[in-house]
Coordinates of C-alpha atoms in Angstrom, one line a residue:
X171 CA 94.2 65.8 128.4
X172 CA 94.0 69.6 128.3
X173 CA 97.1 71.8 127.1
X174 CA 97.3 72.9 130.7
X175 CA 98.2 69.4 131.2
X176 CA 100.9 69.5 129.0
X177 CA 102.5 71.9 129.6
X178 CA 102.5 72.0 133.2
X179 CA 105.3 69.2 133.1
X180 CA 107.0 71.8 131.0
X181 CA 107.3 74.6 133.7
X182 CA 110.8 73.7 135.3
X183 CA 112.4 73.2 132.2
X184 CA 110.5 76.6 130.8
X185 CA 112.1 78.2 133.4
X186 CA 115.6 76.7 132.5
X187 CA 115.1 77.9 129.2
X188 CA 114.1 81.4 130.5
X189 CA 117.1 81.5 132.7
X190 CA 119.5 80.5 129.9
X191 CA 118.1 82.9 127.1
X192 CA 116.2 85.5 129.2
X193 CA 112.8 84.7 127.7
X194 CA 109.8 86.9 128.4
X195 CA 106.8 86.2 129.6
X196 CA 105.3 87.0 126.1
X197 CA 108.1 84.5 124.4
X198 CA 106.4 81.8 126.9
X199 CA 103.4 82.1 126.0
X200 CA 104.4 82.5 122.2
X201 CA 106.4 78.7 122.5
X202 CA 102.9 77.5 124.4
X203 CA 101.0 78.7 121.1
X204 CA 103.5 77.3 119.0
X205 CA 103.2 74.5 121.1
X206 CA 99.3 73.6 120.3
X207 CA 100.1 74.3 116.9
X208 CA 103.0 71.6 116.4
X209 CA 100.8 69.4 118.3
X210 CA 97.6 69.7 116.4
X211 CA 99.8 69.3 112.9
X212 CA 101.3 66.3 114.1
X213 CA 99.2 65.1 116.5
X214 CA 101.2 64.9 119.3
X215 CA 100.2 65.0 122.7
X216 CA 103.8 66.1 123.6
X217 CA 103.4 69.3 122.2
X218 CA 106.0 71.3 122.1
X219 CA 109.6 70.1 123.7
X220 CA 112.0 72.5 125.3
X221 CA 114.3 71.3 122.5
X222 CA 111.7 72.4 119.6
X223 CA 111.1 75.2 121.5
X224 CA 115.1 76.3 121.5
X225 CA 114.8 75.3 117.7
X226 CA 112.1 77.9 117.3
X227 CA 113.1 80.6 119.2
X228 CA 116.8 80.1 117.8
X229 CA 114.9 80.2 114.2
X230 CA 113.1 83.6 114.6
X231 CA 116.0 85.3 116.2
X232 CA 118.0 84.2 113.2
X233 CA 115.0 85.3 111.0
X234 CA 115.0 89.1 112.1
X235 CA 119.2 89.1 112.2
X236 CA 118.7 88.4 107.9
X237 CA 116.0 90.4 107.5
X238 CA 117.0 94.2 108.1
X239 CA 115.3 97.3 109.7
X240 CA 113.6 99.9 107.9
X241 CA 116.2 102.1 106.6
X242 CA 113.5 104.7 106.1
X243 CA 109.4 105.0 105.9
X244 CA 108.3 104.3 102.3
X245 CA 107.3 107.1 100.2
X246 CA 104.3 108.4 100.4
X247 CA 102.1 108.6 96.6
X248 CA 99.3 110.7 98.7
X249 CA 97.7 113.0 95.9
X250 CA 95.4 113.2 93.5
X251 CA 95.9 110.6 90.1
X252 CA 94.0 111.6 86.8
X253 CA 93.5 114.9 87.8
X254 CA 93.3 115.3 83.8
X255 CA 90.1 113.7 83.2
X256 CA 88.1 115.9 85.8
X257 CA 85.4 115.7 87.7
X258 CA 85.1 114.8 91.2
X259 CA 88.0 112.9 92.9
X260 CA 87.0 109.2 93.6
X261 CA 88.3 108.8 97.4
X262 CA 90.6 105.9 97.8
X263 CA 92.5 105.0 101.7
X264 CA 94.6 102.6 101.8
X265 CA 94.8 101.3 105.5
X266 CA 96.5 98.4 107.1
X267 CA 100.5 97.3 107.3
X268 CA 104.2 97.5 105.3
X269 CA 102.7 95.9 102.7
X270 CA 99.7 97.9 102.6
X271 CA 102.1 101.0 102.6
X272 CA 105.1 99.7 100.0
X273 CA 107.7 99.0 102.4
X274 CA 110.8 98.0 100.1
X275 CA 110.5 100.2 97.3
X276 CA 111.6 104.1 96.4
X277 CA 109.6 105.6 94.6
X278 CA 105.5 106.7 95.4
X279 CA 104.6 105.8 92.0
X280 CA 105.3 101.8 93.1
X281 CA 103.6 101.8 96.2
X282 CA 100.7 100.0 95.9
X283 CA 98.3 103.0 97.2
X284 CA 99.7 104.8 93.6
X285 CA 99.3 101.0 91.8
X286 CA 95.5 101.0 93.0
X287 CA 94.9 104.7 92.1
X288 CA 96.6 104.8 88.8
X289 CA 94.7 102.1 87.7
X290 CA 91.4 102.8 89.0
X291 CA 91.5 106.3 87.5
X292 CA 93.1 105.1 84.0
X293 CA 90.0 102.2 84.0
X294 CA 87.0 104.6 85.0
X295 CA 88.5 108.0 83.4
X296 CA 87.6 109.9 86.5
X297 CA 90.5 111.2 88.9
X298 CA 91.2 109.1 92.5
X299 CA 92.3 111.3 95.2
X300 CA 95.0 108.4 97.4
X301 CA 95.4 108.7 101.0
X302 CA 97.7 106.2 102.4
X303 CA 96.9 105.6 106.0
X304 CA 98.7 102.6 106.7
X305 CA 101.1 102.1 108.9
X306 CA 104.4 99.9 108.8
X307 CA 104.5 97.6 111.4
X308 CA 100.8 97.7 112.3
X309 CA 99.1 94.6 113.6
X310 CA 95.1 94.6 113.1
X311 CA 94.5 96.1 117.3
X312 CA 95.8 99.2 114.8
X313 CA 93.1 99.5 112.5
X314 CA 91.0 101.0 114.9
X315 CA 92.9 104.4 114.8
X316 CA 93.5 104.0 110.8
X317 CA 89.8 103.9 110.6
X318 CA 89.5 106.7 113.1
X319 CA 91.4 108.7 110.3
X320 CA 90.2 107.4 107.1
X321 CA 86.4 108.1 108.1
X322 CA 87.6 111.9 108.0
X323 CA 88.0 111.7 104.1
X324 CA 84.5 110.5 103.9
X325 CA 86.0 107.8 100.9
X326 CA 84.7 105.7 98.5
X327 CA 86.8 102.7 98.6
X328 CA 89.0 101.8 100.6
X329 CA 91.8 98.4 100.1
X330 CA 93.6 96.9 103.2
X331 CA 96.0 94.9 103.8
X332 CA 97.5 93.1 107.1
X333 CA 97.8 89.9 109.0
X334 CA 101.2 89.5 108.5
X335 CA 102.5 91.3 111.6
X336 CA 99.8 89.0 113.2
X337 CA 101.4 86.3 112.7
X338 CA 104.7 87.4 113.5
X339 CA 103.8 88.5 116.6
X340 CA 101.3 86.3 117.7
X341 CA 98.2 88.2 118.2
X342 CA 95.6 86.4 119.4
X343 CA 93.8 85.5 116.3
X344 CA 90.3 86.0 117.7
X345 CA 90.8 89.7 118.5
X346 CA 92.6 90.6 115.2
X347 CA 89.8 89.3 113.6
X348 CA 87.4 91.1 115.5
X349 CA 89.4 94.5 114.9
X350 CA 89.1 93.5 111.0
X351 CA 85.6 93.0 110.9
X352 CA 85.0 95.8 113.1
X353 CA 87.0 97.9 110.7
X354 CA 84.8 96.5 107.8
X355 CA 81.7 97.3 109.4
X356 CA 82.7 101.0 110.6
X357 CA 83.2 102.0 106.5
X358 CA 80.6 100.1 105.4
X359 CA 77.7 102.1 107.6
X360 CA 78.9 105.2 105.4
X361 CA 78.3 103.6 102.0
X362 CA 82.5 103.3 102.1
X363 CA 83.3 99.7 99.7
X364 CA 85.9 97.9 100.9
X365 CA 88.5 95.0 99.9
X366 CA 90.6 93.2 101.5
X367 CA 93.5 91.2 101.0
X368 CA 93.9 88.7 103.5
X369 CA 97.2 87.4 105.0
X370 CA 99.7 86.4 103.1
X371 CA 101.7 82.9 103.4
X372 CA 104.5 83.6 105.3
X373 CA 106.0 80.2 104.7
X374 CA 106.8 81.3 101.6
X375 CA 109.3 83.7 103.1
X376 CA 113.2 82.5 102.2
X377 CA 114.3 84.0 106.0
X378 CA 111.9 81.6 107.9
X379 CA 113.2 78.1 107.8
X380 CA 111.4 74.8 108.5
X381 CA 109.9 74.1 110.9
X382 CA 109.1 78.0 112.0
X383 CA 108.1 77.9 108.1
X384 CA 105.3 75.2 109.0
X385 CA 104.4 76.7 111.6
X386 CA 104.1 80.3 110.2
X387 CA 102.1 78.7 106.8
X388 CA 99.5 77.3 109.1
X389 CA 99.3 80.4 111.5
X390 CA 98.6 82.4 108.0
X391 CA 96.2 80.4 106.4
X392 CA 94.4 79.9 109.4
X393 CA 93.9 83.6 109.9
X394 CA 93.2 84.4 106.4
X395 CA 90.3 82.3 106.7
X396 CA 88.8 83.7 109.9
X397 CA 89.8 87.1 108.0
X398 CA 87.3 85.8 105.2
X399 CA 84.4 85.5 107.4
X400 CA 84.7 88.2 109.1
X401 CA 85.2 91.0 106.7
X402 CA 82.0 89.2 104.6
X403 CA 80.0 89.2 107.2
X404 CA 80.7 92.5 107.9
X405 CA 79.8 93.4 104.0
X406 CA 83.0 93.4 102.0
X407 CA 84.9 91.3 99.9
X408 CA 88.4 89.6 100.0
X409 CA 91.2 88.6 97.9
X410 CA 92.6 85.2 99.0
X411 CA 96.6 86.3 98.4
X412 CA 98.1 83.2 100.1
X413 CA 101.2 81.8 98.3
X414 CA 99.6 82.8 95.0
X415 CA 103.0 84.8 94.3
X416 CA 105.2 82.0 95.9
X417 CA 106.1 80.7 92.7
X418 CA 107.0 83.6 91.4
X419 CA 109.1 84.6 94.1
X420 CA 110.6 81.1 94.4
X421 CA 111.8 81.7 90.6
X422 CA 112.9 84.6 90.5
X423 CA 113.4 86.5 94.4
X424 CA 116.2 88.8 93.3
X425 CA 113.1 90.9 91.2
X426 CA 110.4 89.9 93.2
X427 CA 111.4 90.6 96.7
X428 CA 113.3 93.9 98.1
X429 CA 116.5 94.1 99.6
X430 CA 115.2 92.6 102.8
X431 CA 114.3 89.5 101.2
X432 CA 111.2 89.7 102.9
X433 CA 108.9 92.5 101.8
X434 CA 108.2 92.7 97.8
X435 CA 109.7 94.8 95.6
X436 CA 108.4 97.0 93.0
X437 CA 108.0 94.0 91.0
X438 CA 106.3 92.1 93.7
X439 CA 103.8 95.2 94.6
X440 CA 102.8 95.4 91.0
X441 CA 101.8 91.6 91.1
X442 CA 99.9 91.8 94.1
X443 CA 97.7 94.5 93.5
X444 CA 96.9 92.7 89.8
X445 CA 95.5 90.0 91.8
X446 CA 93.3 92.2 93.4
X447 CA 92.3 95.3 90.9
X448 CA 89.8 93.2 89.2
X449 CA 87.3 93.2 92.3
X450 CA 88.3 96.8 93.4
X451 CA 86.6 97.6 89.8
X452 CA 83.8 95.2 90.2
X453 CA 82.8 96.7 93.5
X454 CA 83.2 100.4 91.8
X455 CA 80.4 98.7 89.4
X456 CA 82.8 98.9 86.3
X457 CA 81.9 97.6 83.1
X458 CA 85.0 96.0 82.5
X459 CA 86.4 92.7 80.7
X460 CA 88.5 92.7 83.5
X461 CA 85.9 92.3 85.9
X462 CA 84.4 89.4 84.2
X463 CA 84.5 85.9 86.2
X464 CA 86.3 82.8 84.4
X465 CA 85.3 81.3 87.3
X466 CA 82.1 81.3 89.8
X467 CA 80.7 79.5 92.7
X468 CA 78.1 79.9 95.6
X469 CA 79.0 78.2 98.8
X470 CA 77.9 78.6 102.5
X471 CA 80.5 81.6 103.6
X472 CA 82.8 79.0 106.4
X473 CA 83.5 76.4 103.2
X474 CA 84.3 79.6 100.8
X475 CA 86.7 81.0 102.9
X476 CA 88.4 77.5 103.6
X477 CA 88.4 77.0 100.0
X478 CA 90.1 80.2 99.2
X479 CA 92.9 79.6 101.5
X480 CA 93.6 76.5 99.2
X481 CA 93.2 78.7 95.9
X482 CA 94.8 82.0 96.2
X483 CA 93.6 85.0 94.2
X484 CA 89.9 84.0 94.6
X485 CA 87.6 87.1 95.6
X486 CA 84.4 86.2 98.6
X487 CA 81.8 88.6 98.8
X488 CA 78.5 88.1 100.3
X489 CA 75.5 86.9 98.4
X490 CA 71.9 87.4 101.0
X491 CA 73.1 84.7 103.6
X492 CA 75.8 83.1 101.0
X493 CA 78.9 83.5 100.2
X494 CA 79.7 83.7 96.3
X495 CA 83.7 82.8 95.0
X496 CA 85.3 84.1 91.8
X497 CA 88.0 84.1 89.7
X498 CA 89.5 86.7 87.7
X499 CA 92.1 87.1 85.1
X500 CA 95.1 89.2 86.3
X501 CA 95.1 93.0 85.6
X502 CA 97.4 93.7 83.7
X503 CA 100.0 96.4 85.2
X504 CA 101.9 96.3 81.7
X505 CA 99.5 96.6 79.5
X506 CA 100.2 100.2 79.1
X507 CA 103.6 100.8 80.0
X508 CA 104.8 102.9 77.3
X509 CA 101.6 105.1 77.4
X510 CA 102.9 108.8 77.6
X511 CA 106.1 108.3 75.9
X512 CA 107.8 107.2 78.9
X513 CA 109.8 102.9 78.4
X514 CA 110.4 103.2 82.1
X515 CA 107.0 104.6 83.3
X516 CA 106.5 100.9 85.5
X517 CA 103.1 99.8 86.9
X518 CA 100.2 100.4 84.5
X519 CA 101.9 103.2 82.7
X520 CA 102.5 105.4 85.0
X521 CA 103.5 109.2 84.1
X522 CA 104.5 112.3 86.3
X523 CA 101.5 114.0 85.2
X524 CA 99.1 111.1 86.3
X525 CA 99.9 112.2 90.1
X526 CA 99.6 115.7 91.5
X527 CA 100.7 116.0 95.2
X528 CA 98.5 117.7 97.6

């Protein structure tokens, strides 16, 4: 029995549903998604009942009531960090979604663009010249145009960051994946490296309740691992983030989320990109002790990217037709907070004259 088959039976009371809550074509064929989903986890050939569906679409529209609009775009951290060490300006975009861009906090210096470039300048000695590219909201049929952009600056390195508003919207997962890789492949051809941090869990988020949690964990993990392949294949590496901060969050949301309760905060931001500066100085060939493995494995690349959805914070990159896992210890984004004199300098010690604008 196909899907077609079941949810053909479904039609009349679809259209009940539609008349009572003036569902959209799109919210049809969301619940139909939603649908196969609920029916592959539980292995029902039911699917998805008009009652579930209700549920579900009662759950999301309670879901974006909690979690507020965008009071205003986040700061922008654009500039040049380290300018004090001289030399030429290491080129680092930052493309993708909120996250990517630092929805949530106030300040450019906690953005995650500044996080990155701070760090990458303090660690090398050599200034980073940030542009921040991403855009809030963005789902991965946007990278294209980021891309479009970035390619202008002619970078170096270049971090991204979405999935999530794939999920949330229910892109098809097959052509988000495709824009992804294709996005890869584009900054690759001019010798551009690139990392990328695949799709968070959003089951971890407090506003989604069960069952649209279960539903948007197994979305997420599902397009973090065709994320995996695709960006290897395409010659860079990833950063499993998963629910790797979950815990975190779980113990302590008040510091580690924003005010929405669903983006992070400062806090949050300066986790996440600790998870992932290790491999953005391995793949700027550092000679780090951050950059050395604890842990190490060589797998065919389908099996490391499955196996990376199960153990967040692992890094993929390709190895000839291979795919090779590692571990890192966190960066730390404390180590130095009291460099310059300043208690309150946050995210690896960040001081006013670390970032010049323009």
């Amino acid at each position: 029995m196909s899907i077609n088959d079941v949810t053909r039976p479904m039609t009349r009371t679809h259209e009940n549903v539609t008349r009572v809550r003036g569902l959209t074509e799109t919210d049809l064929r969301r619940l139909r998604t939603a649908g196969r989903v609920v029916g592959a986890a539980g292995g029902a050939v039911a699917g998805l009942t008009a009652l579930s569906a209700g549920l579900l679409l009662r759950q999301a529209a309670d879901a974006r009531r909690v979690i507020p609009m965008a009071e205003a775009p986040p700061p922008r951290g654009d500039g040049v960090y380290g300018a004090k060490f001289g030399g030429r300006p290491l080129v680092l975009v930052i493309l993708g979604d909120s996250t990517a861009a630092g929805y949530g906090v106030h300040r450019p210096r906690e953005t995650p663009g500044a996080l990155f470039a701070t760090g990458i300048s303090r660690r090398l000695r050599r200034p980073v010249r940030l542009h921040r590219l991403a855009v809030v909201g963005s789902v991965s049929a946007g990278l294209p145009y980021q891309v479009d952009v970035a390619l202008e600056y002619e970078p170096d390195i270049a971090v991204i960051l979405i999935g999530g508003n794939d999920v949330t919207h229910a892109s098809a997962r097959p052509a988000a994946v495709r824009h992804l890789g294709d996005t890869v492949r584009r900054l690759r051809v001019i010798g551009c490296r690139v990392v990328v941090g695949t799709c968070p869990d959003l089951g971890a988020i407090k506003p989604i309740k069960p069952p649209l949690r279960w539903l948007a964990r197994s979305w997420s993990r599902d397009l973090a691992a065709a994320q995996t392949v695709a960006v290897v294949e395409a010659g860079g590496r990833t950063v499993s983030l998963g629910d790797l901060l979950g815990p975190m969050f779980e113990a302590d949301p008040i510091r580690m989320y924003s005010s929405d309760r669903f983006h992070p905060s400062a806090e949050g931001y300066a986790r996440a990109v600790s998870v992932m500066m290790p491999t953005v100085l391995a793949v700027l060939g550092t000679e780090d002790p951050v950059t050395t493995p604890v842990a190490e494995d060589v797998r065919a690349l389908s099996e490391a990217a499955d196996e990376a959805v199960r153990a967040p914070g692992t890094e993929v990159a390709p190895v000839g037709r291979w795919a090779r896992m590692r571990k890192y210890r966190w960066f730390s984004t404390r180590s130095t907070a009291n460099v310059g004199g300043d208690p309150q300098g946050g995210a690896v010690g960040y001081t006013p004259e670390d970032h010049q604008v323009g």
